[in-house]
Short mmCIF file of C-alpha atoms and ligand atoms in Angstrom, two decimals:
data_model
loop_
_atom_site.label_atom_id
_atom_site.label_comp_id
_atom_site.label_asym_id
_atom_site.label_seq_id
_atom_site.Cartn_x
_atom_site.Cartn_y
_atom_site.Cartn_z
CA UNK A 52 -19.22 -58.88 26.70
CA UNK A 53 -16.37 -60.71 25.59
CA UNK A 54 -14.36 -63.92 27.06
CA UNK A 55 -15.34 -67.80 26.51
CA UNK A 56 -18.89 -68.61 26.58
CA UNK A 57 -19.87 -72.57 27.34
CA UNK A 58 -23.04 -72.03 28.87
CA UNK A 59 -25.02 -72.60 25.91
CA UNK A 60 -27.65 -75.04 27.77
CA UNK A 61 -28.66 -71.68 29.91
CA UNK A 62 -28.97 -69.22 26.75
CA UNK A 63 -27.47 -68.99 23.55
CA UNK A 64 -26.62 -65.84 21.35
CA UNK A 65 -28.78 -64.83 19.60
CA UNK A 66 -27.56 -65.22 15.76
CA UNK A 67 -26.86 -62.05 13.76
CA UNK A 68 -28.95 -63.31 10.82
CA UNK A 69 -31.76 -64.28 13.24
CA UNK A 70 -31.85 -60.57 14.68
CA UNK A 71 -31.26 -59.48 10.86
CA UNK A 72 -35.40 -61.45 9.87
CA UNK A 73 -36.57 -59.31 13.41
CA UNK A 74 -35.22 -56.09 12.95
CA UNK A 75 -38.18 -55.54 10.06
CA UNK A 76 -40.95 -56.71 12.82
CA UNK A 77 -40.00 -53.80 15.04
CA UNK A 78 -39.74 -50.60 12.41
CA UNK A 79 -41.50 -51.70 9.25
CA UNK A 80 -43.68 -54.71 9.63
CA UNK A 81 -45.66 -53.56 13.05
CA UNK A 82 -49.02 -54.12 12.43
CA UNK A 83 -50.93 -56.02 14.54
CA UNK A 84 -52.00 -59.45 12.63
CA UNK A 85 -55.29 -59.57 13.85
CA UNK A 86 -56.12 -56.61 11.95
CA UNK A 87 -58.04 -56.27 9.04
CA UNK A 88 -55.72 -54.05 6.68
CA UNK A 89 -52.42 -54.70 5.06
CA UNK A 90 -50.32 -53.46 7.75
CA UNK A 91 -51.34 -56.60 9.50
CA UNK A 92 -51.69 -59.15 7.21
CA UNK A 93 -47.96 -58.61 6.46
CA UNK A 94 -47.12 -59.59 10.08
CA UNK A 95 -49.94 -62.26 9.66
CA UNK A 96 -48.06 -64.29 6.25
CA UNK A 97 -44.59 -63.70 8.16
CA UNK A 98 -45.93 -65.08 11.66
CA UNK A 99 -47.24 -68.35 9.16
CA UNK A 100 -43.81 -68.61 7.47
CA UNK A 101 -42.20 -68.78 11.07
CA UNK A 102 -44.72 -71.50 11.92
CA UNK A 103 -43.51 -73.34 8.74
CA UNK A 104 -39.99 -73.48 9.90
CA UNK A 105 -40.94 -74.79 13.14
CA UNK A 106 -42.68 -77.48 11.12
CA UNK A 107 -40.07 -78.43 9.49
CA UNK A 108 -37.69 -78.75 12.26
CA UNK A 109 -39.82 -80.89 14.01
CA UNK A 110 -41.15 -83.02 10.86
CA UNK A 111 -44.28 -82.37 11.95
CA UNK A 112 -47.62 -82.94 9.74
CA UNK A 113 -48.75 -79.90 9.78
CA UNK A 114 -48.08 -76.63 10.56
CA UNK A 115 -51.02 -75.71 12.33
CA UNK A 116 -49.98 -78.39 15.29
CA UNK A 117 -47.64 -75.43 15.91
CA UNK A 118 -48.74 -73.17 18.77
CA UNK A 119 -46.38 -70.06 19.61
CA UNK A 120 -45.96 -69.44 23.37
CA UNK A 121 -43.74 -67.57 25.60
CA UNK A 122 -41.44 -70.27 26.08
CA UNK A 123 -40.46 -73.61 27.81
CA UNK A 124 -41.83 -72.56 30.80
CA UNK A 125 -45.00 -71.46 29.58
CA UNK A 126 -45.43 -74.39 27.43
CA UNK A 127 -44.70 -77.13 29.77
CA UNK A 128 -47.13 -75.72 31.82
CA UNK A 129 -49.85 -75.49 29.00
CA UNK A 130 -49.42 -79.19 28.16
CA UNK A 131 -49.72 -80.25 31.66
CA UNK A 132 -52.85 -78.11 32.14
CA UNK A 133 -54.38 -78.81 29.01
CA UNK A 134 -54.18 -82.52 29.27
CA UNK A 135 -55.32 -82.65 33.17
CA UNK A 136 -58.74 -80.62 31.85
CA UNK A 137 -59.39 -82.70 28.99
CA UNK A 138 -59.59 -85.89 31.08
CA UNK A 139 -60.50 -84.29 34.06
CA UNK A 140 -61.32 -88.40 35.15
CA UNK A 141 -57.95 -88.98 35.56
CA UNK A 142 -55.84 -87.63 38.44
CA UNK A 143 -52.56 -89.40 38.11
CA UNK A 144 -49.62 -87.52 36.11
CA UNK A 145 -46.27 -89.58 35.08
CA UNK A 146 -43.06 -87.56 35.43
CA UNK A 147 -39.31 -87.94 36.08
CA UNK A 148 -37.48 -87.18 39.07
CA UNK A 149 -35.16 -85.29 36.40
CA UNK A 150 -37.10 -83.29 35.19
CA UNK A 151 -36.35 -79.13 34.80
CA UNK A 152 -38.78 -77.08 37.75
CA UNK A 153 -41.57 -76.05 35.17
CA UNK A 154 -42.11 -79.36 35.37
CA UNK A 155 -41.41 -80.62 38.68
CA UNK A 156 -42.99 -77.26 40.51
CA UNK A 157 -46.29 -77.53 38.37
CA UNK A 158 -46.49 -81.11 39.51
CA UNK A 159 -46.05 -80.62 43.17
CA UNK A 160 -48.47 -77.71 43.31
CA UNK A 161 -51.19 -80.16 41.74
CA UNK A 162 -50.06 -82.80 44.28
CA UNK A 163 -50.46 -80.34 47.16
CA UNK A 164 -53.62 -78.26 45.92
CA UNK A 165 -55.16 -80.30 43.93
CA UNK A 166 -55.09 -83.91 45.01
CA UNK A 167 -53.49 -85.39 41.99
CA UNK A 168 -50.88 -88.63 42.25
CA UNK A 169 -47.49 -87.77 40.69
CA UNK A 170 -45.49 -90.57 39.96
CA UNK A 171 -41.74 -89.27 40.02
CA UNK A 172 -39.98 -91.97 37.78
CA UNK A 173 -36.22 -92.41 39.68
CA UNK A 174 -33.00 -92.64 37.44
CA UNK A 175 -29.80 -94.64 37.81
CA UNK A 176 -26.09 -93.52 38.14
CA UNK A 177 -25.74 -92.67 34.55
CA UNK A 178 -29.19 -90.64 34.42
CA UNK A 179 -31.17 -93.44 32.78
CA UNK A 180 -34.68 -93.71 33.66
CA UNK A 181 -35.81 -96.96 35.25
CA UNK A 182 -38.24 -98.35 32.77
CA UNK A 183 -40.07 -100.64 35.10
CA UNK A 184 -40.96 -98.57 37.85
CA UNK A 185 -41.83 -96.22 34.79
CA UNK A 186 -44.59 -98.92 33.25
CA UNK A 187 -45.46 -99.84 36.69
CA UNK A 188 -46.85 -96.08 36.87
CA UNK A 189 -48.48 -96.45 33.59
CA UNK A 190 -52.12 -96.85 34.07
CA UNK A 191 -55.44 -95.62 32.15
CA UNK A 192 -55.96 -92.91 35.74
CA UNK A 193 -52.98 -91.27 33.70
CA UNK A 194 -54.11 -88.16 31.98
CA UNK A 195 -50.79 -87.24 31.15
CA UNK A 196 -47.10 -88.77 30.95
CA UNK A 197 -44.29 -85.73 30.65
CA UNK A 198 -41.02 -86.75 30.53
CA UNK A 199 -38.18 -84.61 29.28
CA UNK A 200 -36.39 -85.57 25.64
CA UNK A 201 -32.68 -84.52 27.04
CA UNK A 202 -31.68 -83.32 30.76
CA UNK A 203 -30.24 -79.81 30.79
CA UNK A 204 -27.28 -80.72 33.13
CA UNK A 205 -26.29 -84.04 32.02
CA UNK A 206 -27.43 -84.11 28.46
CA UNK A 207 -28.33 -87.33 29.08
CA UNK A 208 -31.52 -88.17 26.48
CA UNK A 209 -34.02 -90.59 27.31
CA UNK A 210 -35.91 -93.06 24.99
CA UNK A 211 -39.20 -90.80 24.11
CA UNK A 212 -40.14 -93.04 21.13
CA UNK A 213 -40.26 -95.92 23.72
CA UNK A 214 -41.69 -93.96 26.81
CA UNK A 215 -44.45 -91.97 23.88
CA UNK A 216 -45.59 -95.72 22.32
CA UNK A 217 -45.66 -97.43 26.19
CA UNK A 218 -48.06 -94.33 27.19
CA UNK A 219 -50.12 -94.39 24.58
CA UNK A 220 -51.27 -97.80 25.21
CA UNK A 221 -53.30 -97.11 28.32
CA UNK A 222 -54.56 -94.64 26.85
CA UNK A 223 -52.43 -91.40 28.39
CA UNK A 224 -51.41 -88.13 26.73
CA UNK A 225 -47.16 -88.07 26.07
CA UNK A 226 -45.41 -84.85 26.54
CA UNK A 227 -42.06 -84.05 26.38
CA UNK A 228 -39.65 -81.12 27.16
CA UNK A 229 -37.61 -81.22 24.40
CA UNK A 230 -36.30 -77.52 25.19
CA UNK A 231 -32.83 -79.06 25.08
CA UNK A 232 -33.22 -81.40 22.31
CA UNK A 233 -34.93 -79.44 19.56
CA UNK A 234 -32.16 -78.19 17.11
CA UNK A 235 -29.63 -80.68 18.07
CA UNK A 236 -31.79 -84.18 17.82
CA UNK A 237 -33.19 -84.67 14.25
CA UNK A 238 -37.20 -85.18 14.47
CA UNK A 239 -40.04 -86.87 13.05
CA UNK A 240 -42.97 -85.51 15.08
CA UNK A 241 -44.97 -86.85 12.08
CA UNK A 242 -44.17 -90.50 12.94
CA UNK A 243 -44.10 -90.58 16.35
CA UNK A 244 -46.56 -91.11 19.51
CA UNK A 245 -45.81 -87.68 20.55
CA UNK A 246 -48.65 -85.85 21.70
CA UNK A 247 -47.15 -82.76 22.69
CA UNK A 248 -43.62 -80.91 23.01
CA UNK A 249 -42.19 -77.78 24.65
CA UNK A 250 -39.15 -75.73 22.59
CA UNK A 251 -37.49 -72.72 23.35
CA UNK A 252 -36.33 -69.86 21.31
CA UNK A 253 -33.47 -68.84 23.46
CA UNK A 254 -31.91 -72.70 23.68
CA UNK A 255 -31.68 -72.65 19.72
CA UNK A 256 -30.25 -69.00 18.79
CA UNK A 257 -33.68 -66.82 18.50
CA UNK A 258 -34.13 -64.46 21.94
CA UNK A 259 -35.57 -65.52 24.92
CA UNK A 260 -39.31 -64.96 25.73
CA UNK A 261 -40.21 -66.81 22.68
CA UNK A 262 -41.58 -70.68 22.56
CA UNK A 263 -43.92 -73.23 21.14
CA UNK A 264 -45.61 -75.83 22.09
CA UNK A 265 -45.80 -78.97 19.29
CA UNK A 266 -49.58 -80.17 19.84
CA UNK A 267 -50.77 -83.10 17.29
CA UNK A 268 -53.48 -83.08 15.36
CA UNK A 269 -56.95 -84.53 16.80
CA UNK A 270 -54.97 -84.72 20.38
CA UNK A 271 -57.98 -82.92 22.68
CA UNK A 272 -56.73 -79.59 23.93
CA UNK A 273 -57.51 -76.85 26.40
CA UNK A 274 -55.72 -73.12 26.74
CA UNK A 275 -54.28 -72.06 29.82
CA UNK A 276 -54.91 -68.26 28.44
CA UNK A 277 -58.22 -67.61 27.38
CA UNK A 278 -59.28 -63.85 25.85
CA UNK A 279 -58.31 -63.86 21.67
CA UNK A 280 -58.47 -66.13 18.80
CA UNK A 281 -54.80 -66.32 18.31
CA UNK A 282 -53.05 -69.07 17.34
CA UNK A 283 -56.33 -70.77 16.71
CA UNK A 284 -57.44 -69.84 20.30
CA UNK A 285 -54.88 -71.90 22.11
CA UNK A 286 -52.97 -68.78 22.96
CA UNK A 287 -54.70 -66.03 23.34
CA UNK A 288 -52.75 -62.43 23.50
CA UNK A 289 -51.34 -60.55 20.64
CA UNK A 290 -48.95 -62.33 19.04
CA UNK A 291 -45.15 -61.41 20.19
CA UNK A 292 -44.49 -61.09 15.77
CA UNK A 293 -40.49 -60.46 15.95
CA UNK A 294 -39.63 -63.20 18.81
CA UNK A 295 -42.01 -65.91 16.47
CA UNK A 296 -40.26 -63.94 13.15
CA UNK A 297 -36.86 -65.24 14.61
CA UNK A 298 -37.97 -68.32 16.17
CA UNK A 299 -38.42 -68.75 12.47
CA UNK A 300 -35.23 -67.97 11.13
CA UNK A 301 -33.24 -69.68 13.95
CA UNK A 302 -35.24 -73.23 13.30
CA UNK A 303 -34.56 -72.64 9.80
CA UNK A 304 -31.01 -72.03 10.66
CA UNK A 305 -30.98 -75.31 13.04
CA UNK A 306 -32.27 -77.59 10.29
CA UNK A 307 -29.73 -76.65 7.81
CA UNK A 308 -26.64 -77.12 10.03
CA UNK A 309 -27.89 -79.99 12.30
CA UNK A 310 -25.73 -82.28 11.25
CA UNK A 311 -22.47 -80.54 10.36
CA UNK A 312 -23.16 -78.96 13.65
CA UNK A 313 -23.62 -81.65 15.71
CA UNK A 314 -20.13 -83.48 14.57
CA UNK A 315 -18.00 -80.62 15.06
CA UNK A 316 -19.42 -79.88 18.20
CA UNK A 317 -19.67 -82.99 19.29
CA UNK A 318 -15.49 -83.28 18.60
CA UNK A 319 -15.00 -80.64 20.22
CA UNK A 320 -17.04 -81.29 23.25
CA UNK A 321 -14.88 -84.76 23.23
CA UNK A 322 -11.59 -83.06 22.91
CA UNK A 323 -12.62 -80.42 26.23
CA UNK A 324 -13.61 -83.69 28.02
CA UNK A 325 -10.66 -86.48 27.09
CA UNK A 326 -8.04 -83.70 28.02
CA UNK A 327 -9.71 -82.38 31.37
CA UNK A 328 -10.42 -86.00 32.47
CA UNK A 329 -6.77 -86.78 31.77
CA UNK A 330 -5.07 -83.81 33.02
CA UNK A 331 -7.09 -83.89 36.26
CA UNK A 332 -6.99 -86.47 39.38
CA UNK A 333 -10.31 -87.35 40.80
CA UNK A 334 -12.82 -86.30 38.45
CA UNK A 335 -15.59 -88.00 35.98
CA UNK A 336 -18.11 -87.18 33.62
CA UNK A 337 -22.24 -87.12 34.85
CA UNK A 338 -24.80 -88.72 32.53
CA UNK A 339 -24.37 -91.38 30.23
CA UNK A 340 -21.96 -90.67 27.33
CA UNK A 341 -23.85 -93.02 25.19
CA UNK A 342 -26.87 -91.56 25.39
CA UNK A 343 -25.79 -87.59 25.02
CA UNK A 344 -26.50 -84.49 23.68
CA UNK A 345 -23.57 -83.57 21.45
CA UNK A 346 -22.75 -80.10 23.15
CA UNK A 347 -22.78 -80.68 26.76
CA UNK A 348 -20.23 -81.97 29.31
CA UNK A 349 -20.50 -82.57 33.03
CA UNK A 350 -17.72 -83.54 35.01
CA UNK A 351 -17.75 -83.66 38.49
CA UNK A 352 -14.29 -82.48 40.19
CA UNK A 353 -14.04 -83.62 43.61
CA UNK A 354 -13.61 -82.47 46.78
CA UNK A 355 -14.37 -78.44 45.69
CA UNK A 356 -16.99 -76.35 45.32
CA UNK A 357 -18.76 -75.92 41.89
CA UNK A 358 -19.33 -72.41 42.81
CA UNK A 359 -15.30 -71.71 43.58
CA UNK A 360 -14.61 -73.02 40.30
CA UNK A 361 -16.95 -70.89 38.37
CA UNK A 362 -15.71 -67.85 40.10
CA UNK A 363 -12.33 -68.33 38.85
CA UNK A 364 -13.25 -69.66 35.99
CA UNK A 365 -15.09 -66.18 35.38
CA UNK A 366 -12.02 -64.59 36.44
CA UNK A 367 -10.40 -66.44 33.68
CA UNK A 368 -12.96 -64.86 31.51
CA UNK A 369 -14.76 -68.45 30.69
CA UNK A 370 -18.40 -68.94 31.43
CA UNK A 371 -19.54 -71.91 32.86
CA UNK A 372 -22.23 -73.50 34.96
CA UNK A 373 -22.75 -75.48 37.52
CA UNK A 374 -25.26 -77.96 39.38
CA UNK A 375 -25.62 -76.54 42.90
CA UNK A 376 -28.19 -73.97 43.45
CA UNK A 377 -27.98 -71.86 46.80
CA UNK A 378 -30.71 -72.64 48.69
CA UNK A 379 -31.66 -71.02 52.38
CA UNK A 380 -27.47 -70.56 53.22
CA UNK A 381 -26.77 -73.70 52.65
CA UNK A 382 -25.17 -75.15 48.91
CA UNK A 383 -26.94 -77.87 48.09
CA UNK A 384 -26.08 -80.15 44.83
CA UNK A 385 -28.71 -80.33 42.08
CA UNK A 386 -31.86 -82.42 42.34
CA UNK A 387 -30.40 -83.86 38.74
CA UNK A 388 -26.90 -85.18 40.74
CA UNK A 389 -28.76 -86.26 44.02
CA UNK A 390 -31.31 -88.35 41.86
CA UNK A 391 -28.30 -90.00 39.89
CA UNK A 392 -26.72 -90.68 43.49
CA UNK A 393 -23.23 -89.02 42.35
CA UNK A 394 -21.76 -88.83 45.87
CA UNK A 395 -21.91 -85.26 47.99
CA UNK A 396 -18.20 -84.92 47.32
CA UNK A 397 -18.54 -84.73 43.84
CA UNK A 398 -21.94 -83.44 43.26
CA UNK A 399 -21.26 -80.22 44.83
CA UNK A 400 -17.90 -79.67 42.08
CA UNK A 401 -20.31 -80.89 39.01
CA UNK A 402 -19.72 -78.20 36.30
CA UNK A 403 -21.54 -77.99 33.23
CA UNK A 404 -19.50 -76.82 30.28
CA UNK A 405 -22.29 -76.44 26.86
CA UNK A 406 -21.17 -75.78 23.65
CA UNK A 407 -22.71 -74.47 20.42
CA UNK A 408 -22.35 -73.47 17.04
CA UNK A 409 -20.26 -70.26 17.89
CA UNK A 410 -17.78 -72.28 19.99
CA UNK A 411 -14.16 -72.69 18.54
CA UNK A 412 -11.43 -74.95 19.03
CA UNK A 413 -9.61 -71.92 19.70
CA UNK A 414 -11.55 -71.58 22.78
CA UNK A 415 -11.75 -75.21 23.84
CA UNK A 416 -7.94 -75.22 23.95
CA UNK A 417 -7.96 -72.22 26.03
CA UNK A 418 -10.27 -73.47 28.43
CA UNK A 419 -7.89 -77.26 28.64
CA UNK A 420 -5.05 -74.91 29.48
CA UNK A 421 -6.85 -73.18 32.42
CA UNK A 422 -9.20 -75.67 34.65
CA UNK A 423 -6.27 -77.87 35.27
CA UNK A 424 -4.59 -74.89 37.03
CA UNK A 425 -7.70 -74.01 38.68
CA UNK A 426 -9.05 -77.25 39.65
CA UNK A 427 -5.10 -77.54 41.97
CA UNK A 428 -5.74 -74.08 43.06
CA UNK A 429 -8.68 -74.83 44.48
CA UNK A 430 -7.63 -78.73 46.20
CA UNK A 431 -5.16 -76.70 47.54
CA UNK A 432 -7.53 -74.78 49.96
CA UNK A 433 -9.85 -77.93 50.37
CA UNK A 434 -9.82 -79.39 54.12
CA UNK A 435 -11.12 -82.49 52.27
CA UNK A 436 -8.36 -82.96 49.73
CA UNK A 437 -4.63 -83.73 50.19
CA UNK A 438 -2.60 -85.19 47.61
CA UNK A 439 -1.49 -88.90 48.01
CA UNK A 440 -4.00 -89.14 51.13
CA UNK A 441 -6.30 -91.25 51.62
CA UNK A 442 -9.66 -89.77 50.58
CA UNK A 443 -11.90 -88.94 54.24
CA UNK A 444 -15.11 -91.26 53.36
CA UNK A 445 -16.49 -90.35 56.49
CA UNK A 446 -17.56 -87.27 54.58
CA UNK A 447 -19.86 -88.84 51.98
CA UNK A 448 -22.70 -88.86 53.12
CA UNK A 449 -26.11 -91.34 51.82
CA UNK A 450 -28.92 -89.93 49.95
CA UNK A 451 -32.10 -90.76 51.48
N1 PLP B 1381 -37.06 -77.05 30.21
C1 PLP B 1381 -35.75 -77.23 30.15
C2 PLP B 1381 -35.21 -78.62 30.01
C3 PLP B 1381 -34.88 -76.14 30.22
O1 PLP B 1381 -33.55 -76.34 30.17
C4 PLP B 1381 -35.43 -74.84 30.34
C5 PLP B 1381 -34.53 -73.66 30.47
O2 PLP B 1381 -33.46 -73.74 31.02
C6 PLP B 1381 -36.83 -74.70 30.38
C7 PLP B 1381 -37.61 -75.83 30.31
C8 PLP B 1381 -37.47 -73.35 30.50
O3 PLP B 1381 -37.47 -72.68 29.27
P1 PLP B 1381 -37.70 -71.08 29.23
O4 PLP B 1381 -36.47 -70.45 29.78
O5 PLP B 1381 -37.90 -70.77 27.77
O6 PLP B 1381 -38.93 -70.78 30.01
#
């Protein structure tokens, strides 16, 4: 596949040298870990040197806090679970109204089935959280507070240091999704009221179906899958050796070119944004550009259809994403842009545009040249948009 790719945030490639540190795990180094000849123990150091890197790109203490999983998903899930066993007293979970749906599912299934309280912490028009409805909801029924380190739509990044140190003090567990974060926010799990933290292989250049949850030392924890003595018996199943090989390699690879990284990308993520929001009318950035990941842009065109503009914008050979998700016929914006209260008209042409480490200015000036074009192609067609006319209000509606 070939053309523009700036849907990073979804899935990244995976990196060439990454794939290079699996290939071994499939052909050469197959043994299964748990077994008690040299075949395995092979697998077994190179499974602890991956753990290692993931150590070190979190600054955490140690590297047995490390737990290998499937993936965000799977880890979210496992800190949520874990934490609602080991204080099985408590029945009231802190989240955000933001948050990605292994989060926000997991919590409304306990809400419905299992009687728990779920305090759904709102946001304001930039995607900050509201801190005092979020201590308001802090209380020692809490068993767990998970709130995510940076939204996948907006980028926007929330306070965690803050949010970790306020939940500690009555007494709750912190978790945080930092699927998004991890590889493009320097960390210091070491130093920090953390408890636990969800990453994901595919987000950071290793393949998908690979994960780890952070889980500090001392913090009481129970498995969601029970049946092996793997990873300390917090994960039980045979390990998945190449995916945690390259999980390896790619955290290595994040740590070393964080920060050399993060400014170019973060230029260039500038440069897409100060020329789209100056070449088109009626359009403005989602989230709060103080508080953003370096990679990720949303603007919100007006009056179209985020779906019509990723069509053409595929057509132009340029991948991009955006906030609606088709649901029962009917396009509905994302639960991200109806918490922020970005109006209907401009929710529904929210585009996400990610970068990362394999994006080029070449390509960012490619994609300036095109969405202008696009972005008029499609007003053109709009019942809701005519040049120099006064914009039909009666067409916004109110969030409830
Ligand atoms: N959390 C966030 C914030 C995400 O963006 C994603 C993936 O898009 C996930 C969790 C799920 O991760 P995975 O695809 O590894 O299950």
């Amino acid at each position: 596949m070939t053309g523009i790719y700036l849907d990073n945030n979804a899935t990244t490639r995976v990196d060439p040298d990454v794939l290079a540190e699996m290939l071994p795990l499939f052909t050469e180094h197959f043994g299964n870990p748990s077994s008690m000849h040299g075949f395995g123990a092979a697998v077994g150091g190179k499974i602890e040197w991956a753990r290692k890197q993931v150590q070190a790109l979190l600054g955490a203490a140690h590297d047995s806090e490390i737990v290998f999983t499937s993936g965000g998903t799977e880890s979210d899930n496992t800190a949520i679970l874990s934490a609602i066993e080991a204080y099985p007293k408590k029945k009231e979970i802190v989240t955000s109204v933001v948050e990605h749906p292994a989060i926000l599912a997991l919590c409304d299934y306990l809400e419905k089935k299992r009687g728990y309280t779920i305090h759904r912490i709102p946001v304001d028009g930039k995607g900050d959280l509201d801190m005092d409805a979020y201590r308001k909801a802090l209380s020692e029924n809490v068993a767990i507070v998970s709130i995510m380190w940076a939204n996948n739509e907006t980028g926007t990044i929330f306070p965690i240091e803050e949010l970790a140190t306020l939940a500690k003090a009555v007494g709750a567990v912190f978790h945080t999704d930092a699927v998004q974060a991890v590889g493009k926010i320097p960390m210091k799990l070491a130093d920090s009221a953390v408890d636990m933290l969800s990453l994901s292989g595919h987000k950071l250049h290793a393949p998908k179906g690979i994960g780890a949850l952070y889980v500090k030392r001392g913090l009481r924890f129970r498995p969601m899958l029970r049946g092996g003595h793997q990873e300390r018996s917090r994960r039980a199943g045979t390990e998945n050796a190449p995916g945690i090989v390259g999980l390896g390699a790619a955290a290595q690879l994040a740590l070393v070119h964080m920060t050399d990284e993060n400014t170019r990308v973060k230029a260039l993520r500038d440069r897409l944004e100060t020329a789209l929001l100056a070449a088109v009318p009626n359009c403005f950035v989602t989230g709060n550009p103080d508080h953003r990941l370096p990679n990720t842009c949303n603007i919100a065109f007006e009056y179209i259809e985020g779906e019509a503009i990723l069509l053409l914008l595929n057509e132009a050979g340029i991948a991009a994403s955006s906030g609606s998700a088709c649901t029962s016929g009917s396009l509905e914006p994302s639960h991200v842009m109806r918490a922020m209260g970005v109006p209907y008209t401009a929710a529904h042409g929210a585009t996400r545009f990610s970068l990362s480490r394999d994006t080029t200015e070449a390509e960012i000036d490619a994609v300036i040249k095109v969405v202008p074009g696009i972005i008029d192609r499609l007003r053109g067609l709009s019942p809701y948009w005519a040049k120099d006319a006064a914009r039909p209000k009666e067409f916004v509606p109110v969030y409830s």
